[in-house]
Short mmCIF file of C-alpha atoms and ligand atoms in Angstrom, two decimals:
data_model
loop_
_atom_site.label_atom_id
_atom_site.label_comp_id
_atom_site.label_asym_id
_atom_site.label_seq_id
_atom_site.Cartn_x
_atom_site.Cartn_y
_atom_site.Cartn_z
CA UNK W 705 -29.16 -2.48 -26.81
CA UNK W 706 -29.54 -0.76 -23.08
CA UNK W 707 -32.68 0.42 -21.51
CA UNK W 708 -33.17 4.13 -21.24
CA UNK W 709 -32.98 3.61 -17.43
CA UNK W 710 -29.64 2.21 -17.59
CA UNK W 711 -28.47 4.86 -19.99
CA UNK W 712 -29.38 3.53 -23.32
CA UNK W 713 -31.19 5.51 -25.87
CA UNK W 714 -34.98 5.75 -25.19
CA UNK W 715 -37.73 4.66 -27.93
CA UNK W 716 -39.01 7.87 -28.23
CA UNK W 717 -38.62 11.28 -26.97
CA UNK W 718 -41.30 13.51 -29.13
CA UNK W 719 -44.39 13.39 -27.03
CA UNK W 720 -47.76 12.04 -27.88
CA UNK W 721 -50.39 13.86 -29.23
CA UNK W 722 -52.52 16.13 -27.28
CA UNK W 723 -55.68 14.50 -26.01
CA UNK W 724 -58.08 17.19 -27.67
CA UNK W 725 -61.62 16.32 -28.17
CA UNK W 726 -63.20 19.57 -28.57
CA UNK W 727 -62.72 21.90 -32.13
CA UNK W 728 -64.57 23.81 -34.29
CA UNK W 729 -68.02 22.37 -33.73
CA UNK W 730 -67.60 23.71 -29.77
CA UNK W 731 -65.94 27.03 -30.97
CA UNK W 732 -69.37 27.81 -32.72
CA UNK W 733 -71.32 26.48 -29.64
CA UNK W 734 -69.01 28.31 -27.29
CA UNK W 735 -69.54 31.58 -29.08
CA UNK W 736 -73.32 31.20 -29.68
CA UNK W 737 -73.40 31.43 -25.96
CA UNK W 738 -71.41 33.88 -25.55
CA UNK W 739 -73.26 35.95 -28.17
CA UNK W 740 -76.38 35.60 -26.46
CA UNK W 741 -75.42 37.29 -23.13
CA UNK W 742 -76.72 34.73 -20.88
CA UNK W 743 -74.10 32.03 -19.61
CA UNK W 744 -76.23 30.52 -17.31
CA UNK W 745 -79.84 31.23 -16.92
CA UNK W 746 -80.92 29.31 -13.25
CA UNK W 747 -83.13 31.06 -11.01
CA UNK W 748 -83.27 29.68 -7.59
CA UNK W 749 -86.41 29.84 -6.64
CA UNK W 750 -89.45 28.23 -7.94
CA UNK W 751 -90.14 29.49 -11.87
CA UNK W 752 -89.59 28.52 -14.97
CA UNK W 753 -86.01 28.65 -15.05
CA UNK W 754 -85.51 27.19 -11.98
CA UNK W 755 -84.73 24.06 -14.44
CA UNK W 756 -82.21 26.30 -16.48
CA UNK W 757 -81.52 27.89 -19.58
CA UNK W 758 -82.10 26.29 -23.06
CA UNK W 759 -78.41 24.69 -23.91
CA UNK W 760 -78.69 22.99 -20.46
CA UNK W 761 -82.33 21.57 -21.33
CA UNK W 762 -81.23 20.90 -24.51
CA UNK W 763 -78.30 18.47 -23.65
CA UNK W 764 -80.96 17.45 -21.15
CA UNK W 765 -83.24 16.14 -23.95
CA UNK W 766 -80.28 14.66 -25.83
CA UNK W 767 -79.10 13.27 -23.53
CA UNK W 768 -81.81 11.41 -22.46
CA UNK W 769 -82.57 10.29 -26.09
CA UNK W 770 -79.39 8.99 -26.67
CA UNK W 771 -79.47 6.89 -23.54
CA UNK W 772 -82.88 5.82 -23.96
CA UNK W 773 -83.55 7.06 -20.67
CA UNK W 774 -87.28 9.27 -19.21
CA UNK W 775 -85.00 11.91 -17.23
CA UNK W 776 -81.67 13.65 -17.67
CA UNK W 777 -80.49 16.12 -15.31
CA UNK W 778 -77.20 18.77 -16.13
CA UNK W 779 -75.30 19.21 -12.92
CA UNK W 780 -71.65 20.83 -12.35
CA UNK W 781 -69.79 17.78 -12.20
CA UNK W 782 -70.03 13.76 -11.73
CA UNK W 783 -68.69 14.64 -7.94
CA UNK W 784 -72.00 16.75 -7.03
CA UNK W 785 -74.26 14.07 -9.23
CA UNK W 786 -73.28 11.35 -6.70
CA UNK W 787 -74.14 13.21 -4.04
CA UNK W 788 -77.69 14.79 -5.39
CA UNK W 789 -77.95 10.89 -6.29
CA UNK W 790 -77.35 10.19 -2.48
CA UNK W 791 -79.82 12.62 -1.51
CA UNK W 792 -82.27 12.04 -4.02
CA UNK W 793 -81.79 8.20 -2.44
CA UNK W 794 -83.72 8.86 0.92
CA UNK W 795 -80.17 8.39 2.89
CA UNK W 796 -80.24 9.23 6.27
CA UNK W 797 -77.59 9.59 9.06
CA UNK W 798 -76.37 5.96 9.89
CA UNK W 799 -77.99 4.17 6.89
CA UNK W 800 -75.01 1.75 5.56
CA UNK W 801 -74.26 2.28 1.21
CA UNK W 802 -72.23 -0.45 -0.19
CA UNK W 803 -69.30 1.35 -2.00
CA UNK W 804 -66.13 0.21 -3.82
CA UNK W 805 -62.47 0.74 -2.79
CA UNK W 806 -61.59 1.27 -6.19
CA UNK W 807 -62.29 4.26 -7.91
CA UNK W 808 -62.11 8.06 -7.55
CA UNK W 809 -62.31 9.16 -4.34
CA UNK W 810 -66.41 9.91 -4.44
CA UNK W 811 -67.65 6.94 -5.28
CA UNK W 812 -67.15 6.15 -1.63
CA UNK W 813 -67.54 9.46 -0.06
CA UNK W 814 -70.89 10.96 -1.77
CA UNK W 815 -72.79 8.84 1.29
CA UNK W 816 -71.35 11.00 3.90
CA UNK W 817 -72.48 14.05 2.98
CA UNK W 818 -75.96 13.14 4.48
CA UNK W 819 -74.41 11.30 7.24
CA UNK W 820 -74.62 7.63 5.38
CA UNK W 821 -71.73 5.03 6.14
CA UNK W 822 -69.95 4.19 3.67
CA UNK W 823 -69.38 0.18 3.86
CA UNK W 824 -66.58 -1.15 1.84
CA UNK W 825 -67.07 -4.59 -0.23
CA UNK W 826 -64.12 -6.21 -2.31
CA UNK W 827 -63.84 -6.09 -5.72
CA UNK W 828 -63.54 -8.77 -8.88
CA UNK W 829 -60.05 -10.04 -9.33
CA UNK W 830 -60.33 -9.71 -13.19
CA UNK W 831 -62.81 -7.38 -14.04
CA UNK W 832 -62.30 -4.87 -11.26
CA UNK W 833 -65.58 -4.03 -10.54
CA UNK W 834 -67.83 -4.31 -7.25
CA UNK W 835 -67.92 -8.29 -6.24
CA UNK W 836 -71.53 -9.31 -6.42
CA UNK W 837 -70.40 -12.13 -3.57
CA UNK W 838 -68.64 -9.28 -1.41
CA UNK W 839 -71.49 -6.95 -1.79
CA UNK W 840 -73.91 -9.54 0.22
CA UNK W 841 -71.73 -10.40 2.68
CA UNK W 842 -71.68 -6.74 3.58
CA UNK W 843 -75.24 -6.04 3.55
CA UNK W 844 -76.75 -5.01 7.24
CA UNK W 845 -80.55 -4.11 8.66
CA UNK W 846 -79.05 -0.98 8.03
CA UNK W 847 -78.01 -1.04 4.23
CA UNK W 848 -79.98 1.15 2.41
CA UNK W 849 -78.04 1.70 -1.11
CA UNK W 850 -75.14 0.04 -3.22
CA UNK W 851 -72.88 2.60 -5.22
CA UNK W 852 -70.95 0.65 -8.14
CA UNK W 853 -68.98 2.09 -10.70
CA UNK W 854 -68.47 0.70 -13.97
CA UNK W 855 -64.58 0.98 -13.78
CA UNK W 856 -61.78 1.77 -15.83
CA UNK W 857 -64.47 1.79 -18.67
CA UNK W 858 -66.65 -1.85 -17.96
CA UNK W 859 -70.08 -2.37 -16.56
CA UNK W 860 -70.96 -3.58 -13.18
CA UNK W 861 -72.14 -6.74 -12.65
CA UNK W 862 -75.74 -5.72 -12.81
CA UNK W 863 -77.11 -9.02 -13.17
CA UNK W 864 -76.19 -10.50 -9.94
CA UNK W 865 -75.46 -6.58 -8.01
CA UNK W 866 -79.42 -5.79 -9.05
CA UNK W 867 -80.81 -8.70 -8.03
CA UNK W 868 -79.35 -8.85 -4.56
CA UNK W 869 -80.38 -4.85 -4.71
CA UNK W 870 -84.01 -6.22 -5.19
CA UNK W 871 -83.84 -8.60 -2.48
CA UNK W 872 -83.18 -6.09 -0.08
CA UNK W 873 -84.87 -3.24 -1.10
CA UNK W 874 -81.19 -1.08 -2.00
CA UNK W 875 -81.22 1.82 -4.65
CA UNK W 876 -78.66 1.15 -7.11
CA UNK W 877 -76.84 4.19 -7.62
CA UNK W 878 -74.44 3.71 -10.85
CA UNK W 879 -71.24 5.42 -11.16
CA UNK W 880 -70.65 5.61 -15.10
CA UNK W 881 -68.11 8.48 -15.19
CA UNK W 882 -65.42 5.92 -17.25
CA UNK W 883 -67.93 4.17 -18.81
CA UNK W 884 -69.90 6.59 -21.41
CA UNK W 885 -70.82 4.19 -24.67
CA UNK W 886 -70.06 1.14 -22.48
CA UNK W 887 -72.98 -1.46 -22.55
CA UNK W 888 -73.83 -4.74 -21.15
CA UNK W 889 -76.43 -7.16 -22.72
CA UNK W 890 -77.28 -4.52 -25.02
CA UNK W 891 -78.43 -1.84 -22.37
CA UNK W 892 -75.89 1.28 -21.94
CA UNK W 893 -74.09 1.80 -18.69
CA UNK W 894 -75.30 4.67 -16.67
CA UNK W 895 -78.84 2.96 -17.18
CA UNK W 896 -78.51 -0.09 -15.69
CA UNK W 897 -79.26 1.14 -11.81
CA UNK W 898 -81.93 2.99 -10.61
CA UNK W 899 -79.74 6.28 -11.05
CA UNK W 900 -76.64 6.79 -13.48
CA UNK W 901 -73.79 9.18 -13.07
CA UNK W 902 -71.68 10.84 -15.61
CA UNK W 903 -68.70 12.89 -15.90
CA UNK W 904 -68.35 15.84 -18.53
CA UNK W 905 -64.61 16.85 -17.03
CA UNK W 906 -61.67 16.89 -19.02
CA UNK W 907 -60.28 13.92 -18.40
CA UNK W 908 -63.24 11.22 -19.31
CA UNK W 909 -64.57 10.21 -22.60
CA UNK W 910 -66.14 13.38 -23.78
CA UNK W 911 -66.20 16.70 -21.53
CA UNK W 912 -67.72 20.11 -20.94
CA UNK W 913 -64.76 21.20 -19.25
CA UNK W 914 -65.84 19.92 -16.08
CA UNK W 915 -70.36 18.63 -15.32
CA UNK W 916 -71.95 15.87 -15.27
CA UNK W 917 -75.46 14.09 -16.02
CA UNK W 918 -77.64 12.30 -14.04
CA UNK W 919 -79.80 10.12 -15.48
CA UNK W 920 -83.04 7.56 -14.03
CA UNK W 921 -86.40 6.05 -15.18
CA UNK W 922 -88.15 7.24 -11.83
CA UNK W 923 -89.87 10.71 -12.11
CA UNK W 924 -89.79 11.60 -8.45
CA UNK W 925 -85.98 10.89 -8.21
CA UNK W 926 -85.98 12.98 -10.91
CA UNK W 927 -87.85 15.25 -8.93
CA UNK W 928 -85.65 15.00 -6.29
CA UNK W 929 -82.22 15.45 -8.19
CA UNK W 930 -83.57 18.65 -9.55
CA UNK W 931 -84.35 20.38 -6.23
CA UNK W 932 -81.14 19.03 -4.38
CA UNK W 933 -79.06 20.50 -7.86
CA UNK W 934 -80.52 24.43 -7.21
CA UNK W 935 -81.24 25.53 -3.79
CA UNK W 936 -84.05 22.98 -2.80
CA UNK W 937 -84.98 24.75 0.63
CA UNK W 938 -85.76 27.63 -1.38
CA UNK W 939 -88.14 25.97 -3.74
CA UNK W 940 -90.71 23.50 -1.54
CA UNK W 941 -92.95 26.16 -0.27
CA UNK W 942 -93.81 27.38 -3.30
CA UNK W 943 -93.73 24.31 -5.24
CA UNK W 944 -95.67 22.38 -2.72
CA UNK W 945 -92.91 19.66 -2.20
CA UNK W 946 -94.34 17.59 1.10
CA UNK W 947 -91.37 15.48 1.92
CA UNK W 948 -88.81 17.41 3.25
CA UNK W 949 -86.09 14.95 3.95
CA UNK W 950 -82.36 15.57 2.28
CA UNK W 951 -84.43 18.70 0.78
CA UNK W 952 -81.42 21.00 1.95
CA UNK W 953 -79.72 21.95 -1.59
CA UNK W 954 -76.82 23.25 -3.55
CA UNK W 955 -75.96 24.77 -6.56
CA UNK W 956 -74.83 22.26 -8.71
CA UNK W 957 -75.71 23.93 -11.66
CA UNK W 958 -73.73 23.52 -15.31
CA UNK W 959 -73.42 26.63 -16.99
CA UNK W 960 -74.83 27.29 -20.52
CA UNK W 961 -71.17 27.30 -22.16
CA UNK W 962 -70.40 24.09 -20.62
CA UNK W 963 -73.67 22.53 -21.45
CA UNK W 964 -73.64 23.83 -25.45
CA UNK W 965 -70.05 22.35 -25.42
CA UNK W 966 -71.64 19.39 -24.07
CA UNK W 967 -73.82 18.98 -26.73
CA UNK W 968 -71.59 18.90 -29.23
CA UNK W 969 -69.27 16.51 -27.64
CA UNK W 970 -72.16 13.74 -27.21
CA UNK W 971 -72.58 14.05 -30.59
CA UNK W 972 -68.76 12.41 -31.16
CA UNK W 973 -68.76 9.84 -28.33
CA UNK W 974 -69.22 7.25 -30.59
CA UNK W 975 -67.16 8.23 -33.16
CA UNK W 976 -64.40 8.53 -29.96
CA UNK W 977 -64.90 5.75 -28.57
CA UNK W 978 -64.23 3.81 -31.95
CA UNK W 979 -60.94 5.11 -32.35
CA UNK W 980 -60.34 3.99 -28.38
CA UNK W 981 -61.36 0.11 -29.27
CA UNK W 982 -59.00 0.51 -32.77
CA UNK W 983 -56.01 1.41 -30.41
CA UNK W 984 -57.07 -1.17 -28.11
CA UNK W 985 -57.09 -4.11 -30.65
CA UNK W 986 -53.48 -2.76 -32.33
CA UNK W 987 -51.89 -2.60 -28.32
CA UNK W 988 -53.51 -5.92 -27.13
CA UNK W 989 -51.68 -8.00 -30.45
CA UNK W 990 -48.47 -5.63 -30.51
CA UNK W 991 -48.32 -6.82 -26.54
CA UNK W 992 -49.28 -10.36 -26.64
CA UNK W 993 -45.52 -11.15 -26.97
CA UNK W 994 -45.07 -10.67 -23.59
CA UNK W 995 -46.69 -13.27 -21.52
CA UNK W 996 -46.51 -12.15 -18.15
CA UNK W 997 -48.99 -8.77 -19.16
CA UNK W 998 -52.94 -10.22 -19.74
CA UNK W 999 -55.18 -8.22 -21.99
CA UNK W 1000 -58.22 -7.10 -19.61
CA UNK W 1001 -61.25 -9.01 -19.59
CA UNK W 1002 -64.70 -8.20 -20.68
CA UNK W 1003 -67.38 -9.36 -18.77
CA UNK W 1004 -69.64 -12.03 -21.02
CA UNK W 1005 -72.44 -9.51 -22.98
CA UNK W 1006 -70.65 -6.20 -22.17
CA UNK W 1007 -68.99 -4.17 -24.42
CA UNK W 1008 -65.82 -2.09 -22.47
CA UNK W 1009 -64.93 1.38 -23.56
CA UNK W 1010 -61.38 1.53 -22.29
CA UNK W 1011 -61.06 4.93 -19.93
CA UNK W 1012 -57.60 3.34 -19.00
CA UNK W 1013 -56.24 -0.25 -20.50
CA UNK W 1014 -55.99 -2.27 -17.57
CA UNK W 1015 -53.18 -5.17 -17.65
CA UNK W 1016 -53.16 -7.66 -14.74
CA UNK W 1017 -49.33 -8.46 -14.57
CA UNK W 1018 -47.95 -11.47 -13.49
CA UNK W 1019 -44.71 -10.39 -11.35
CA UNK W 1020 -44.12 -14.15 -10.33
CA UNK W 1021 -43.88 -15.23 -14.45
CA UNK W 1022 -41.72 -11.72 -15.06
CA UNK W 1023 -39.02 -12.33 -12.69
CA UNK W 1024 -39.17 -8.30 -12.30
CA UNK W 1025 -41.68 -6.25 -9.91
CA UNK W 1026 -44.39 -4.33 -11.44
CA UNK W 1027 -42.50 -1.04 -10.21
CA UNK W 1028 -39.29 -1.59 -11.79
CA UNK W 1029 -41.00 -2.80 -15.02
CA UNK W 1030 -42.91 0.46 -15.30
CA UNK W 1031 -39.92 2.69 -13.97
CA UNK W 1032 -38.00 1.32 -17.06
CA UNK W 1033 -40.89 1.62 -19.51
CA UNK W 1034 -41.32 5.28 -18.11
CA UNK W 1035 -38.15 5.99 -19.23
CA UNK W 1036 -38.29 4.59 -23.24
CA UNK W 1037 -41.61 6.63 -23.33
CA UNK W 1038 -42.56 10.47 -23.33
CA UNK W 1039 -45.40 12.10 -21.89
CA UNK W 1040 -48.55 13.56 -23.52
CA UNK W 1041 -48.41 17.21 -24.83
CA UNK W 1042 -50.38 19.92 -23.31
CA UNK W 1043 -49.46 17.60 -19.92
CA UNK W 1044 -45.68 17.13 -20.31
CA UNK W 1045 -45.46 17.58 -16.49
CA UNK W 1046 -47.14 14.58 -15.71
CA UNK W 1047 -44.78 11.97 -17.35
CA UNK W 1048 -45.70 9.13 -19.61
CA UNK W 1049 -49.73 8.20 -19.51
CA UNK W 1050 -48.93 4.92 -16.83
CA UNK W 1051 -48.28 3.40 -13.74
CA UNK W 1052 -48.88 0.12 -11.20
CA UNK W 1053 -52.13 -0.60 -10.14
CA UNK W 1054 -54.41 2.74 -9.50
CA UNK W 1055 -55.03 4.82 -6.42
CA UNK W 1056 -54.74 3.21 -3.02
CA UNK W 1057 -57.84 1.45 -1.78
CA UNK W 1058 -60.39 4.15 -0.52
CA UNK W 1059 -60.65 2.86 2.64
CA UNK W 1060 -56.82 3.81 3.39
CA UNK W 1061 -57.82 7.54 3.34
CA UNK W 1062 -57.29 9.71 6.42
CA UNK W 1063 -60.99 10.53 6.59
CA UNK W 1064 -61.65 7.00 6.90
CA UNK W 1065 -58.76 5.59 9.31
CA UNK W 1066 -59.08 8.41 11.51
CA UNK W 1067 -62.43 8.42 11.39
CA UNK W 1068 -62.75 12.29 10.63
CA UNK W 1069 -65.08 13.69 7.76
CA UNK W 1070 -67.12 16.63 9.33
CA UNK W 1071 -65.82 18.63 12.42
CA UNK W 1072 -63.59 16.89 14.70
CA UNK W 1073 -66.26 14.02 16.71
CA UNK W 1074 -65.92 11.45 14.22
CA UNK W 1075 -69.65 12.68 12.74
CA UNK W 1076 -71.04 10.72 10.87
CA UNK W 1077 -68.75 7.38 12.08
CA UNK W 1078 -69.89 7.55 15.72
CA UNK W 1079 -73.45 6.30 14.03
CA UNK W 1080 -72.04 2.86 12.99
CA UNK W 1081 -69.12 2.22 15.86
CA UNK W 1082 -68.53 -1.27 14.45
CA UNK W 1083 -68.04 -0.41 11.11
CA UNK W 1084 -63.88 -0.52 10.71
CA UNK W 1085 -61.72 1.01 8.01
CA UNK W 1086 -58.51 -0.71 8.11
CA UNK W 1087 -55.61 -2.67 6.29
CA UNK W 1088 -57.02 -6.25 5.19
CA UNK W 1089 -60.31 -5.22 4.69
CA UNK W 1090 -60.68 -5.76 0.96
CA UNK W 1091 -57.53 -8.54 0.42
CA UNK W 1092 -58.16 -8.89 -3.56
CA UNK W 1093 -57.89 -5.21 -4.39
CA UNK W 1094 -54.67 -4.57 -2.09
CA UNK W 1095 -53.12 -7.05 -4.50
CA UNK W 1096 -54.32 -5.43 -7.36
CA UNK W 1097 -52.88 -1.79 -6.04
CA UNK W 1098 -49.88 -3.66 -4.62
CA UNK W 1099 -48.72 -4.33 -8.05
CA UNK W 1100 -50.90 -7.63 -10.06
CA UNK W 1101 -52.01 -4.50 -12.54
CA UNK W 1102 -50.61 -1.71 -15.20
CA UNK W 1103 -52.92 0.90 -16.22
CA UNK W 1104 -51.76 3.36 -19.14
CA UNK W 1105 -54.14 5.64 -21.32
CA UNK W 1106 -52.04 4.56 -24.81
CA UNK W 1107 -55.37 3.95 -26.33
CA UNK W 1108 -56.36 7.85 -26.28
CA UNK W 1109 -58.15 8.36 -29.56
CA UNK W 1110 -55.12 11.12 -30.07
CA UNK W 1111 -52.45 8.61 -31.13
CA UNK W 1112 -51.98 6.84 -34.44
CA UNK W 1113 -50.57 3.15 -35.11
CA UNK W 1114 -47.00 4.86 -35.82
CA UNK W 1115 -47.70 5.86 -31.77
CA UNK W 1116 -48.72 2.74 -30.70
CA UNK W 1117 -45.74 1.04 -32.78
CA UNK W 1118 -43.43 3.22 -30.44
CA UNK W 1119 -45.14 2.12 -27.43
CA UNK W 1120 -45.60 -1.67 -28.57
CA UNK W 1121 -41.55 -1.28 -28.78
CA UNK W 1122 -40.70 -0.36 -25.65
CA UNK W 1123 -42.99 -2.99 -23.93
CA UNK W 1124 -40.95 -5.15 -26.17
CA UNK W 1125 -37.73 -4.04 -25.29
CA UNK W 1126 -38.25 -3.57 -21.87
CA UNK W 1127 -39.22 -7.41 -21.64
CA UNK W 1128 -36.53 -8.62 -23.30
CA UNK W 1129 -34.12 -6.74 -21.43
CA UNK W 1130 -35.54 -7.53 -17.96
CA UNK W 1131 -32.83 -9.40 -16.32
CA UNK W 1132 -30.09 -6.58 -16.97
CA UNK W 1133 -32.97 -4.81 -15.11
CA UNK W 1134 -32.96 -6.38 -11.41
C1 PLP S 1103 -63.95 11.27 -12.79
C2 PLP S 1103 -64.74 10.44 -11.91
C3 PLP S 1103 -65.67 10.98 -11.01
C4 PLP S 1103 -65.81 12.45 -10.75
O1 PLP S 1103 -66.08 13.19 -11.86
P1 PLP S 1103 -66.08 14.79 -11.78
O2 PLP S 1103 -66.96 15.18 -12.92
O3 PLP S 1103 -64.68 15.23 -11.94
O4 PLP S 1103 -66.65 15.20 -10.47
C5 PLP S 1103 -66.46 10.12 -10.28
N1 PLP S 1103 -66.32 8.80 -10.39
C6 PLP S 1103 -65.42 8.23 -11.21
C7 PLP S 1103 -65.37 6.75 -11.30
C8 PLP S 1103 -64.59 9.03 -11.99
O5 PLP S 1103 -63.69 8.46 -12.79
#
């Protein structure tokens, strides 16, 4: 036997099964909107439809109900929900938000765009998350918010991260994009901070092609998230809004279509997510042969809901790098179809730590001065700053998305293989 990447015959060319959540039941949906004319009914000024049309109050009310939360509010994606979450927050320019390095590229940036500073804490060496311990250490006079994200598909710490938040007064501001049907001690993520974000784009759990959903308990954040998602400046005077601050809006409005497609899709997030723990179960005994790869691990009372299958990999007890291990595995596997381009669904570690960015090294986000950085001159975004997840990105994990609810055990068997083979022919691999 010879690895594919030496030459041998791979495990499996045909490629995996289209990840394809949407079908009939968002044909109908699709084409109800469509037959009614009307594929997005905002106005943007103060009236009754300033809140939008009815599929986008609709998933509103659903969505609300199925997270047993008082407000829901439809924007255009997760990306503008962070930052209407921002504004909705009270930040100003120079107040200090507690972000993560790890995650999509928002999480840390959504301050910024009403001058915040985004401050940088470590995260958990096992469950990947914000670092309740490296979250204090950062807080300043200055901090006024915390934005956590329940990564790869696992709740924050909310526990420990909401206490501290209470201590000092911070909005929690929670980033549940990978983590729709995810729960900890019973409560849903998305709910357990003062404001919850979702994602509705392709990609995550369930999608509306691309939007997202706010959700919060407080009716004048609520308030707040409405007017910053359609054209706030517009609305105030006529509504009689008296606070003014961050009341400069957008238009982060979903569109009927995606919002009926929505609604169909919340409808099979459980059913989804299921199929996501079944492939998780089958992978983590099929790989438990190979003792250098460590299942993830759930946080005590949470229940994870997998947007990637996170491995922390021991390169020490492999005798082979991460890279090399998941160049050969690469080449036993094929990729997804409908995204044959992108190769097979996995790779070492996940994207770089935030703070590595160009806009935050150079110091550059709007214009050329260094606006809003000039505000907090001691703040520093360098190399060293968060030591545990450099290690993880530097090669202690392997993320792949083999637990898509697409693929069937005679997939997984074909993926369970090549791990298998792979391992065992590590040393011709060095
Ligand atoms: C996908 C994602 C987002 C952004 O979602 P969009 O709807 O594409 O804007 C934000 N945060 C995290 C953690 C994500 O995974």
């Amino acid at each position: 036997m010879k690895a594919a990447i030496l030459g041998g015959k791979p495990v499996r060319e045909k490629p995996f099964p289209a990840y394809v959540t949407v079908g009939e039941e968002e044909k109908r949906a699709a084409a109800r909107v469509i037959d009614s004319g009307v594929l997005s009914r905002y106005l943007g000024v103060w009236h009754e439809q300033f809140l939008g049309g009815p599929e986008v109050r609709a998933l509103e009310r659903e969505w609300a109900e199925h997270y047993g939360v008082k407000y829901a509010v439809a924007v255009n994606s997760a990306t503008s929900g962070l930052i209407a979450a921002v504004g909705a927050a009270g930040i100003e320019p120079g107040d200090e938000v507690i972000v993560g390095p790890w995650s999509m590229c928002i999480s840390a940036t959504a301050p910024l765009f009403y001058g915040g500073i985004p401050v940088f804490a470590d995260v958990e060496p096992d469950c990947f998350c914000l670092d309740p311990a490296a979250v204090e250490r950062q807080i300043s006079p200055r901090t006024r918010a915390v934005i956590v994200v329940d990564l790869f598909g696992q709740p924050y710490d909310a526990p420990a991260i909401n206490a501290l938040a209470a201590k000092h007064g911070l909005t929690v501001i929670e980033d549940a994009a990978q983590a729709p049907g995810a729960s900890l001690n019973g409560r849903p993520a998305g709910t357990l901070g003062q404001m919850g974000v979702f994602s509705l784009n392709y990609h995550k759990h369930i999608h509306g092609g691309e939007g997202g959903v706010v959700v919060t308990d407080d009716e004048n954040l609520a308030e707040r998230l409405r007017l910053i998602r359609n054209h706030a400046e517009a609305v105030v005077e006529n509504k009689g809004v008296a606070d003014l601050g961050n009341m400069l809006g957008f238009n982060f409005r979903m569109t009927e279509l995606d919002a009926a497609v929505a609604r169909c899709q919340l409808l099979k997030l459980k059913a989804l997510n299921q199929k996501r723990l079944a492939n998780v179960a089958y992978l983590e005994k099929g790989l438990a042969e190979i003792p250098a790869l460590a299942r993830p691990r759930v946080r005590p009372g949470g229940e994870h809901v997998y947007y990637v299958h996170a491995c922390r990999y021991d390169e020490e007890a492999a005798g082979l790098p991460a890279a090399r291990f998941v160049e050969a595995l690469k080449a036993e596997l094929p990729p997804f179809e409908l995204r044959e381009k992108e190769g097979t669904k996995l790779g070492v570690g996940y994207v770089k730590p935030l703070y590595l960015l160009p806009l935050f090294r150079e110091r550059i986000a709007f214009g050329r001065q260094g606006w809003p950085f000039t505000l907090a001159p001691e703040r520093r975004y360098e190399k060293g700053l968060c030591p545990d997840c450099e290690k993880l990105y530097g090669g202690g994990v392997l993320t792949h998305e083999f637990m898509l609810p697409s693929l069937e055990q005679s997939d997984l068997d074909d993926v369970i293989e090549a791990f298998g083979k792979v391992w065992k022919l590590r040393a011709t691999l060095l």
